[in-house]
Amino acid sequence: MAENTAEPGAPGHAPRRLRADAQRNIDSLLEAAKAVFGTAGVDAPVKEIADRAGVGVGTLYRHFPQRSDLVKAVFQREVDACADEAAALAAAHGPERALEKWLDRYVEFLATKRGLAAALHSGDPAFDALPGYFLQRLGPALGSLLDAAAAAGAIRGDVGAEDLLYAVSTLCRPVSGKGPAYSRRMIALLVDGLRYGAGRPRSASA
Amino acid sequence: MAENTAEPGAPGHAPRRLRADAQRNIDSLLEAAKAVFGTAGVDAPVKEIADRAGVGVGTLYRHFPQRSDLVKAVFQREVDACADEAAALAAAHGPERALEKWLDRYVEFLATKRGLAAALHSGDPAFDALPGYFLQRLGPALGSLLDAAAAAGAIRGDVGAEDLLYAVSTLCRPVSGKGPAYSRRMIALLVDGLRYGAGRPRSASA
DNA sequence: TTGCTAACCGGAACGTCATTCCGTATAGTT
DNA sequence: AACTATACGGAATGACGTTCCGGTTAGCAA
């Protein structure tokens, strides 16, 4: 197995500084992969991704030795982007509006990764760590928004971030017949539910 | 598209009577496919299935023009087997014991199709009809067992078959860390819950 | 600026697999 | 026993994932 390959998705210290063109290609590949996965699903030909990124397949495989590495990297990158947006939204809007907007963003994220979801639950051990990453990254992001909104008295304080993440993702899974409009309606309902007990910071009433 | 091909899995009138060797091969293929899917997953090479069935790949493709046709057929055959067992168990045991045994059987079915589940939710339109088939076949099967047990006063009467099917399948989905023992414990709990209100045929109490 | 070299690049080459095609064999019938 | 619609097997085809290697270049030192 390749050990010294840059591990994208876990931003931090690189083993050795990456050459500029290599970094550029990695970025192109991730962007291309995101687009192709969204259009043609996670099973799209690797060649297509390489072509779209403007590199050869050799380059692709240098950076992502296995197909699953690319999938993982794209997933993590999108999780990161979604999580990071929480702070940005919190800075740009009031607590309630920020929460609303972030949930929209989260729904969009879920829609994008529709294809990925199947891969995640396919039992391939390569993806075992991803659900954990998902929660670890998105949980605190949503948690801080919830806390802020609760502190501002806009929503109740007794709903956990992970529960809400899970509930929304469940509601976004399209059942036969229901379209995305259904999902949006149900999620709006959920958010109104949050508002219902606004001001009561702790203790769930019966 | 092939129109006149025999459509396995929907037992009924055949367009024209199948030649005996053909029927034999179809059976061998389904049995082989079940075994291989269970061992190596739904993505196992088609050749492996053909070999195990003792036929050439040409024969396999004659009867199942697409890979997904084979997957569908195996799935439906297992659903049928599971559903049919309900009547047999009802005839051989008392209502309560029959229900218990059938739920065991259902759990076993769920375990077998672990690999299939991923395929089902992969978004491939070839599998769109399967969840419906699942409910349509298993719903009434479990429903009759529930009715009989409720009528005998062994369990409460206010739990729907589809709800129970769904709940059990959810509990069988292994979360990280929990083993199958966890599933069995939770399902036992569920069944005890059924017993709890035994004798009260209608109306859910608060 | 020039020269050097480790790191990187592209795409041909290889192996695996799903799917198709067609000459041969045979079940069922007359 | 002969006939023919039907079915069989496996070679051939084409698409992909993955590996390999000769040529290129970024980054650094003199």
Coordinates of C-alpha atoms (C1' of nucleotides) in Angstrom, one line a residue:
Chain A
M1 CA 0.0 0.0 0.0
A2 CA 1.1 3.6 -0.6
E3 CA 2.2 5.1 2.6
N4 CA 3.6 8.5 1.8
T5 CA 0.9 9.6 -0.5
A6 CA -0.7 12.8 0.6
E7 CA -3.9 12.0 2.5
P8 CA -6.4 14.6 1.3
G9 CA -9.4 15.2 3.5
A10 CA -7.4 15.2 6.7
P11 CA -6.1 18.8 6.5
G12 CA -3.1 19.3 8.6
H13 CA 0.6 18.6 8.3
A14 CA 1.8 17.1 5.0
P15 CA 4.7 14.6 5.3
R16 CA 6.7 16.7 2.8
R17 CA 5.5 19.7 0.9
L18 CA 3.7 18.8 -2.2
R19 CA 4.9 20.0 -5.5
A20 CA 2.8 22.8 -6.9
D21 CA 1.6 21.0 -10.0
A22 CA 0.7 17.9 -7.9
Q23 CA -1.5 20.0 -5.6
R24 CA -3.1 21.6 -8.6
N25 CA -3.9 18.3 -10.1
I26 CA -5.3 16.9 -6.9
D27 CA -7.7 19.9 -6.7
S28 CA -8.7 19.4 -10.3
L29 CA -9.4 15.8 -9.8
L30 CA -11.5 16.3 -6.7
E31 CA -13.6 18.9 -8.5
A32 CA -14.0 16.7 -11.6
A33 CA -14.8 13.7 -9.5
K34 CA -17.5 15.6 -7.6
A35 CA -19.1 16.7 -10.8
V36 CA -18.9 13.3 -12.4
F37 CA -20.1 11.4 -9.4
G38 CA -23.0 13.8 -9.3
T39 CA -23.9 13.3 -12.9
A40 CA -23.1 9.7 -13.6
G41 CA -22.9 8.2 -10.1
V42 CA -20.0 6.8 -8.2
D43 CA -19.6 4.0 -10.7
A44 CA -18.6 6.4 -13.5
P45 CA -15.5 5.4 -15.4
V46 CA -12.3 6.6 -13.9
K47 CA -11.2 7.8 -17.3
E48 CA -14.0 10.2 -17.5
I49 CA -12.9 11.9 -14.3
A50 CA -9.3 12.0 -15.4
D51 CA -10.3 13.5 -18.8
R52 CA -12.5 16.1 -17.1
A53 CA -9.7 17.1 -14.8
G54 CA -7.4 17.4 -17.7
V55 CA -4.9 14.8 -16.5
G56 CA -4.0 11.2 -17.4
V57 CA -5.3 8.2 -15.5
G58 CA -1.8 7.6 -14.2
T59 CA -1.9 10.9 -12.4
L60 CA -5.3 10.0 -10.9
Y61 CA -4.0 6.7 -9.6
R62 CA -0.8 8.3 -8.3
H63 CA -2.9 10.4 -5.9
F64 CA -5.8 8.1 -5.3
P65 CA -4.4 4.5 -5.5
Q66 CA -7.8 3.0 -5.2
R67 CA -11.1 4.1 -6.6
S68 CA -12.5 4.2 -3.1
D69 CA -9.8 6.7 -2.1
L70 CA -11.2 9.2 -4.5
V71 CA -14.7 8.6 -3.3
K72 CA -13.6 9.1 0.2
A73 CA -11.7 12.2 -0.5
V74 CA -14.7 13.8 -2.4
F75 CA -17.0 12.9 0.4
Q76 CA -14.8 14.3 3.1
R77 CA -14.2 17.4 1.1
E78 CA -17.9 18.0 0.8
V79 CA -18.5 17.3 4.5
D80 CA -15.8 19.8 5.3
A81 CA -17.3 22.4 3.0
C82 CA -20.7 21.9 4.6
A83 CA -19.3 22.0 8.1
D84 CA -17.2 25.1 7.5
E85 CA -20.2 27.0 6.2
A86 CA -21.7 26.9 9.6
A87 CA -19.2 29.4 10.9
A88 CA -19.6 31.6 7.9
L89 CA -23.3 31.7 8.2
A90 CA -23.2 32.3 11.9
A91 CA -21.0 35.3 11.2
A92 CA -23.2 36.7 8.4
H93 CA -26.6 36.2 9.9
G94 CA -28.6 36.1 13.1
P95 CA -28.7 32.8 14.9
E96 CA -32.1 31.8 13.6
R97 CA -31.5 32.7 10.0
A98 CA -28.1 31.1 10.1
L99 CA -29.6 27.8 11.3
E100 CA -32.2 27.9 8.6
K101 CA -29.7 28.6 5.9
W102 CA -27.4 25.9 7.1
L103 CA -30.1 23.3 7.1
D104 CA -30.8 24.3 3.5
R105 CA -27.2 23.8 2.8
Y106 CA -27.2 20.4 4.5
V107 CA -30.2 19.3 2.5
E108 CA -28.3 20.3 -0.7
F109 CA -25.4 18.3 0.5
L110 CA -27.5 15.2 1.1
A111 CA -29.0 15.6 -2.4
T112 CA -25.5 15.7 -3.9
K113 CA -24.3 12.6 -2.2
R114 CA -27.3 10.5 -3.1
G115 CA -25.1 8.3 -5.2
L116 CA -22.5 8.1 -2.5
A117 CA -24.9 6.9 0.1
A118 CA -25.3 3.6 -1.7
A119 CA -21.5 3.2 -1.7
L120 CA -21.3 4.0 1.9
H121 CA -23.7 1.3 2.9
S122 CA -22.3 -1.2 0.4
G123 CA -20.3 -2.9 3.1
D124 CA -17.0 -2.1 1.5
P125 CA -14.7 -1.7 4.5
A126 CA -12.9 1.1 2.8
F127 CA -15.9 3.3 3.7
D128 CA -16.2 2.2 7.3
A129 CA -14.8 5.4 8.7
L130 CA -16.9 7.8 6.7
P131 CA -20.1 7.8 8.8
G132 CA -17.9 8.6 11.8
Y133 CA -16.3 11.4 10.0
F134 CA -19.6 12.7 9.0
L135 CA -20.9 12.9 12.6
Q136 CA -17.7 14.2 14.0
R137 CA -17.5 17.0 11.6
L138 CA -21.2 18.0 11.1
G139 CA -22.3 17.3 14.7
P140 CA -20.3 20.2 16.3
A141 CA -21.1 22.5 13.3
L142 CA -24.8 22.1 13.7
G143 CA -24.4 22.0 17.5
S144 CA -23.0 25.4 17.7
L145 CA -25.8 26.8 15.5
L146 CA -28.4 25.2 17.6
D147 CA -26.8 26.5 20.8
A148 CA -26.6 30.0 19.4
A149 CA -30.2 29.9 18.3
A150 CA -31.3 28.5 21.6
A151 CA -29.3 31.1 23.5
A152 CA -31.0 33.8 21.5
G153 CA -34.4 32.3 22.4
A154 CA -35.3 31.5 18.8
I155 CA -35.7 27.7 19.3
R156 CA -35.9 25.3 22.1
G157 CA -32.8 23.9 23.7
D158 CA -33.5 20.2 24.1
V159 CA -32.8 18.9 20.7
G160 CA -29.5 17.3 20.0
A161 CA -27.4 18.0 16.9
E162 CA -26.9 14.4 16.0
D163 CA -30.6 13.6 16.3
L164 CA -31.4 16.4 14.0
L165 CA -28.8 15.5 11.5
Y166 CA -30.1 12.0 11.4
A167 CA -33.7 13.0 11.2
V168 CA -33.1 15.4 8.3
S169 CA -31.1 12.8 6.4
T170 CA -33.8 10.3 6.9
L171 CA -36.4 12.7 5.6
C172 CA -34.3 13.4 2.5
R173 CA -34.3 9.7 1.6
P174 CA -36.9 9.7 -1.1
V175 CA -39.6 7.2 -0.6
S176 CA -41.4 5.9 -3.7
G177 CA -43.7 8.6 -5.0
K178 CA -42.6 11.5 -2.8
G179 CA -40.5 14.1 -4.5
P180 CA -38.0 16.5 -3.0
A181 CA -40.9 18.8 -2.3
Y182 CA -42.1 16.4 0.3
S183 CA -38.7 16.4 1.9
R184 CA -38.6 20.1 2.1
R185 CA -42.0 20.3 3.6
M186 CA -41.2 17.7 6.3
I187 CA -38.0 19.5 7.2
A188 CA -39.8 22.8 7.4
L189 CA -42.1 21.1 9.8
L190 CA -39.2 19.9 11.8
V191 CA -37.8 23.3 12.1
D192 CA -41.1 24.8 13.1
G193 CA -41.1 22.1 15.8
L194 CA -37.8 23.5 17.0
R195 CA -39.3 26.9 17.3
Y196 CA -42.3 25.6 19.2
G197 CA -40.7 25.4 22.6
A198 CA -38.5 28.4 22.1
G199 CA -37.2 30.0 25.3
R200 CA -37.5 26.9 27.4
P201 CA -33.8 26.1 27.6
R202 CA -33.7 22.7 29.3
S203 CA -35.9 19.8 30.3
A204 CA -38.3 18.3 27.8
S205 CA -41.9 18.8 28.8
A206 CA -44.3 15.9 28.3
Chain B
M1 CA -35.2 -5.5 -25.5
A2 CA -36.1 -9.2 -25.2
E3 CA -39.9 -9.5 -25.0
N4 CA -40.7 -13.2 -25.2
T5 CA -38.1 -14.3 -22.7
A6 CA -39.6 -16.3 -19.8
E7 CA -40.0 -13.9 -16.9
P8 CA -39.0 -15.9 -13.8
G9 CA -40.1 -14.7 -10.4
A10 CA -43.6 -14.0 -11.5
P11 CA -45.0 -17.5 -11.4
G12 CA -48.1 -18.0 -13.4
H13 CA -48.8 -18.6 -17.0
A14 CA -45.8 -19.1 -19.3
P15 CA -46.1 -17.7 -22.8
R16 CA -45.2 -21.2 -24.1
R17 CA -44.3 -24.2 -22.1
L18 CA -40.6 -24.2 -21.2
R19 CA -38.4 -27.1 -22.3
A20 CA -37.5 -29.4 -19.4
D21 CA -33.8 -28.8 -19.6
A22 CA -34.3 -25.1 -19.7
Q23 CA -36.4 -25.2 -16.5
R24 CA -33.8 -27.4 -14.9
N25 CA -31.0 -24.9 -15.7
I26 CA -33.0 -22.0 -14.5
D27 CA -33.4 -23.7 -11.1
S28 CA -29.7 -24.5 -11.0
L29 CA -28.9 -21.0 -11.8
L30 CA -31.1 -19.5 -9.1
E31 CA -29.7 -21.8 -6.5
A32 CA -26.2 -21.2 -7.6
A33 CA -26.8 -17.4 -7.6
K34 CA -28.2 -17.4 -4.2
A35 CA -25.2 -19.3 -2.8
V36 CA -22.7 -17.1 -4.7
F37 CA -24.4 -13.8 -3.8
G38 CA -24.4 -14.9 -0.2
T39 CA -20.7 -15.8 -0.2
A40 CA -19.1 -13.3 -2.5
G41 CA -21.7 -10.5 -2.7
V42 CA -24.0 -9.4 -5.5
D43 CA -20.9 -8.2 -7.5
A44 CA -19.5 -11.7 -7.9
P45 CA -18.5 -12.6 -11.4
V46 CA -21.3 -14.0 -13.5
K47 CA -18.9 -16.8 -14.7
E48 CA -18.7 -18.1 -11.1
I49 CA -22.5 -18.5 -11.0
A50 CA -22.6 -20.2 -14.3
D51 CA -19.8 -22.6 -13.3
R52 CA -21.5 -23.4 -10.1
A53 CA -24.7 -24.1 -11.8
G54 CA -22.9 -26.3 -14.3
V55 CA -24.0 -24.3 -17.4
G56 CA -22.2 -21.9 -19.7
V57 CA -22.5 -18.2 -19.5
G58 CA -24.5 -18.2 -22.6
T59 CA -27.2 -20.2 -20.9
L60 CA -27.2 -17.8 -18.0
Y61 CA -27.7 -14.8 -20.3
R62 CA -30.4 -16.6 -22.2
H63 CA -32.6 -16.7 -19.1
F64 CA -31.4 -13.6 -17.4
P65 CA -30.6 -11.1 -20.1
Q66 CA -29.2 -8.6 -17.5
R67 CA -27.3 -9.2 -14.4
S68 CA -30.0 -7.3 -12.5
D69 CA -32.6 -9.8 -13.8
L70 CA -30.8 -12.6 -11.9
V71 CA -30.6 -10.5 -8.8
K72 CA -34.2 -9.7 -9.0
A73 CA -35.2 -13.3 -9.5
V74 CA -33.1 -14.5 -6.5
F75 CA -34.6 -11.8 -4.3
Q76 CA -38.2 -12.6 -5.3
R77 CA -37.6 -16.3 -4.9
E78 CA -36.4 -15.7 -1.3
V79 CA -39.2 -13.4 -0.5
D80 CA -41.6 -16.0 -1.8
A81 CA -40.0 -18.7 0.2
C82 CA -40.2 -16.6 3.3
A83 CA -43.8 -15.6 2.7
D84 CA -44.9 -19.1 2.0
E85 CA -43.4 -20.4 5.2
A86 CA -46.0 -18.3 7.1
A87 CA -48.8 -20.7 6.1
A88 CA -46.7 -23.7 6.8
L89 CA -45.8 -22.5 10.3
A90 CA -49.4 -21.5 11.0
A91 CA -50.5 -25.1 10.1
A92 CA -47.8 -26.7 12.2
H93 CA -47.8 -24.6 15.4
G94 CA -50.0 -22.6 17.6
P95 CA -50.6 -18.9 16.6
E96 CA -48.0 -17.5 19.1
R97 CA -45.3 -20.1 18.3
A98 CA -45.9 -19.7 14.6
L99 CA -45.4 -15.9 14.8
E100 CA -42.3 -16.3 16.8
K101 CA -40.8 -18.8 14.4
W102 CA -41.7 -16.8 11.4
L103 CA -40.0 -13.7 12.8
D104 CA -36.9 -15.9 13.2
R105 CA -37.2 -16.9 9.7
Y106 CA -37.6 -13.3 8.6
V107 CA -34.5 -12.3 10.4
E108 CA -32.6 -15.0 8.7
F109 CA -33.9 -13.8 5.4
L110 CA -32.7 -10.3 6.2
A111 CA -29.3 -11.6 7.0
T112 CA -29.1 -13.4 3.8
K113 CA -29.9 -10.4 1.7
R114 CA -27.5 -8.1 3.4
G115 CA -25.6 -7.8 0.2
L116 CA -28.7 -7.3 -1.8
A117 CA -29.8 -4.4 0.3
A118 CA -27.1 -2.2 -1.1
A119 CA -28.1 -3.0 -4.6
L120 CA -31.7 -2.3 -3.8
H121 CA -30.9 1.2 -2.7
S122 CA -28.3 1.9 -5.3
G123 CA -30.8 3.9 -7.4
D124 CA -30.6 1.4 -10.3
P125 CA -34.2 1.7 -11.7
A126 CA -34.1 -2.1 -12.4
F127 CA -34.7 -2.6 -8.7
D128 CA -37.5 0.0 -8.2
A129 CA -40.2 -2.6 -8.1
L130 CA -38.6 -4.8 -5.5
P131 CA -39.5 -3.0 -2.3
G132 CA -43.1 -3.0 -3.4
Y133 CA -42.9 -6.7 -4.1
F134 CA -41.4 -7.2 -0.7
L135 CA -44.2 -5.5 1.1
Q136 CA -46.9 -6.9 -1.0
R137 CA -45.8 -10.4 -0.4
L138 CA -44.5 -10.3 3.2
G139 CA -47.2 -7.9 4.5
P140 CA -50.1 -10.2 4.2
A141 CA -48.0 -13.2 5.3
L142 CA -47.1 -11.6 8.6
G143 CA -50.5 -10.0 8.8
S144 CA -52.3 -13.3 8.9
L145 CA -50.0 -14.5 11.6
L146 CA -50.6 -11.4 13.7
D147 CA -54.3 -11.7 13.2
A148 CA -54.3 -15.3 14.3
A149 CA -52.2 -14.6 17.4
A150 CA -54.3 -11.6 18.3
A151 CA -57.5 -13.6 17.9
A152 CA -56.0 -16.3 20.2
G153 CA -55.3 -13.6 22.8
A154 CA -51.6 -14.1 22.6
I155 CA -50.7 -10.6 21.5
R156 CA -52.2 -7.2 21.2
G157 CA -54.2 -6.4 18.1
D158 CA -53.1 -2.9 17.4
V159 CA -49.8 -3.4 15.6
G160 CA -49.7 -3.3 11.8
A161 CA -47.8 -5.9 9.8
E162 CA -45.9 -3.4 7.7
D163 CA -44.8 -1.4 10.7
L164 CA -43.4 -4.6 12.2
L165 CA -41.7 -5.7 9.1
Y166 CA -40.1 -2.3 8.8
A167 CA -39.1 -2.2 12.5
V168 CA -37.5 -5.6 12.4
S169 CA -35.5 -4.8 9.2
T170 CA -34.3 -1.6 10.8
L171 CA -33.2 -3.4 13.9
C172 CA -31.3 -5.9 11.8
R173 CA -29.2 -3.3 10.2
P174 CA -26.0 -3.6 12.1
V175 CA -24.8 -0.3 13.6
S176 CA -21.1 0.0 14.2
G177 CA -20.1 -2.1 17.1
K178 CA -23.3 -4.0 17.6
G179 CA -23.4 -7.6 16.5
P180 CA -26.3 -9.8 15.5
A181 CA -26.8 -10.6 19.2
Y182 CA -27.9 -7.0 19.6
S183 CA -30.4 -7.4 16.9
R184 CA -31.9 -10.6 18.3
R185 CA -32.2 -9.0 21.8
M186 CA -34.0 -5.9 20.4
I187 CA -36.3 -8.0 18.4
A188 CA -37.1 -10.2 21.3
L189 CA -38.0 -7.0 23.2
L190 CA -40.3 -6.0 20.4
V191 CA -42.1 -9.3 20.5
D192 CA -42.5 -9.0 24.2
G193 CA -44.0 -5.6 23.5
L194 CA -46.5 -7.4 21.3
R195 CA -47.4 -9.7 24.2
Y196 CA -47.8 -6.8 26.6
G197 CA -51.3 -5.7 25.7
A198 CA -52.5 -9.1 24.8
G199 CA -56.3 -9.5 24.8
R200 CA -57.1 -5.9 24.1
P201 CA -58.1 -6.3 20.4
R202 CA -58.5 -2.7 19.3
S203 CA -57.8 0.8 20.2
A204 CA -54.4 1.9 21.3
S205 CA -54.4 3.1 24.9
A206 CA -52.3 6.1 25.8
Chain C
dT1 C1' 20.5 32.3 -14.8
dT2 C1' 21.8 27.7 -15.4
dG3 C1' 22.0 22.9 -14.2
dC4 C1' 20.5 19.0 -11.5
dT5 C1' 17.4 15.6 -9.7
dA6 C1' 13.6 14.0 -7.3
dA7 C1' 8.9 14.1 -8.1
dC8 C1' 5.4 14.1 -11.4
dC9 C1' 3.0 13.3 -15.8
dG10 C1' 0.5 10.8 -19.6
dG11 C1' -1.1 7.1 -21.7
dA12 C1' 0.0 2.4 -23.6
dA13 C1' -0.3 -2.2 -21.8
dC14 C1' -2.5 -5.9 -19.1
dG15 C1' -6.0 -8.6 -16.8
dT16 C1' -10.8 -9.1 -15.5
dC17 C1' -15.5 -9.1 -16.5
dA18 C1' -20.1 -8.4 -18.5
dT19 C1' -22.4 -9.3 -22.6
dT20 C1' -23.0 -11.0 -27.5
dC21 C1' -22.9 -14.3 -31.2
dC22 C1' -23.3 -18.5 -33.5
dG23 C1' -22.4 -23.3 -34.7
dT24 C1' -23.8 -27.6 -32.4
dA25 C1' -26.9 -30.6 -29.6
dT26 C1' -31.4 -32.1 -28.1
dA27 C1' -36.4 -32.3 -26.2
dG28 C1' -40.7 -33.0 -27.8
dT29 C1' -43.5 -34.1 -31.6
dT30 C1' -45.2 -36.4 -35.9
Chain D
dA1 C1' -37.1 -42.6 -37.0
dA2 C1' -37.0 -38.1 -38.6
dC3 C1' -37.7 -33.2 -38.0
dT4 C1' -37.4 -28.7 -36.1
dA5 C1' -38.0 -25.3 -32.6
dT6 C1' -35.6 -24.5 -28.7
dA7 C1' -31.7 -24.5 -25.8
dC8 C1' -26.6 -25.1 -25.0
dG9 C1' -21.6 -23.8 -24.5
dG10 C1' -17.9 -21.1 -24.9
dA11 C1' -15.1 -18.2 -28.0
dA12 C1' -15.1 -13.3 -29.3
dT13 C1' -15.8 -8.5 -28.2
dG14 C1' -15.6 -4.3 -25.8
dA15 C1' -15.4 -1.6 -21.6
dC16 C1' -13.0 -0.8 -17.3
dG17 C1' -9.8 -0.7 -13.5
dT18 C1' -5.1 -0.8 -12.4
dT19 C1' -0.1 -1.0 -13.4
dC20 C1' 4.2 0.5 -15.5
dC21 C1' 7.6 3.2 -17.4
dG22 C1' 9.9 6.6 -20.6
dG23 C1' 9.6 11.4 -20.9
dT24 C1' 8.9 16.1 -18.4
dT25 C1' 9.3 19.7 -15.0
dA26 C1' 9.1 22.1 -10.4
dG27 C1' 12.1 23.6 -7.0
dC28 C1' 16.5 24.3 -5.5
dA29 C1' 21.6 25.3 -5.4
dA30 C1' 25.5 27.3 -7.3

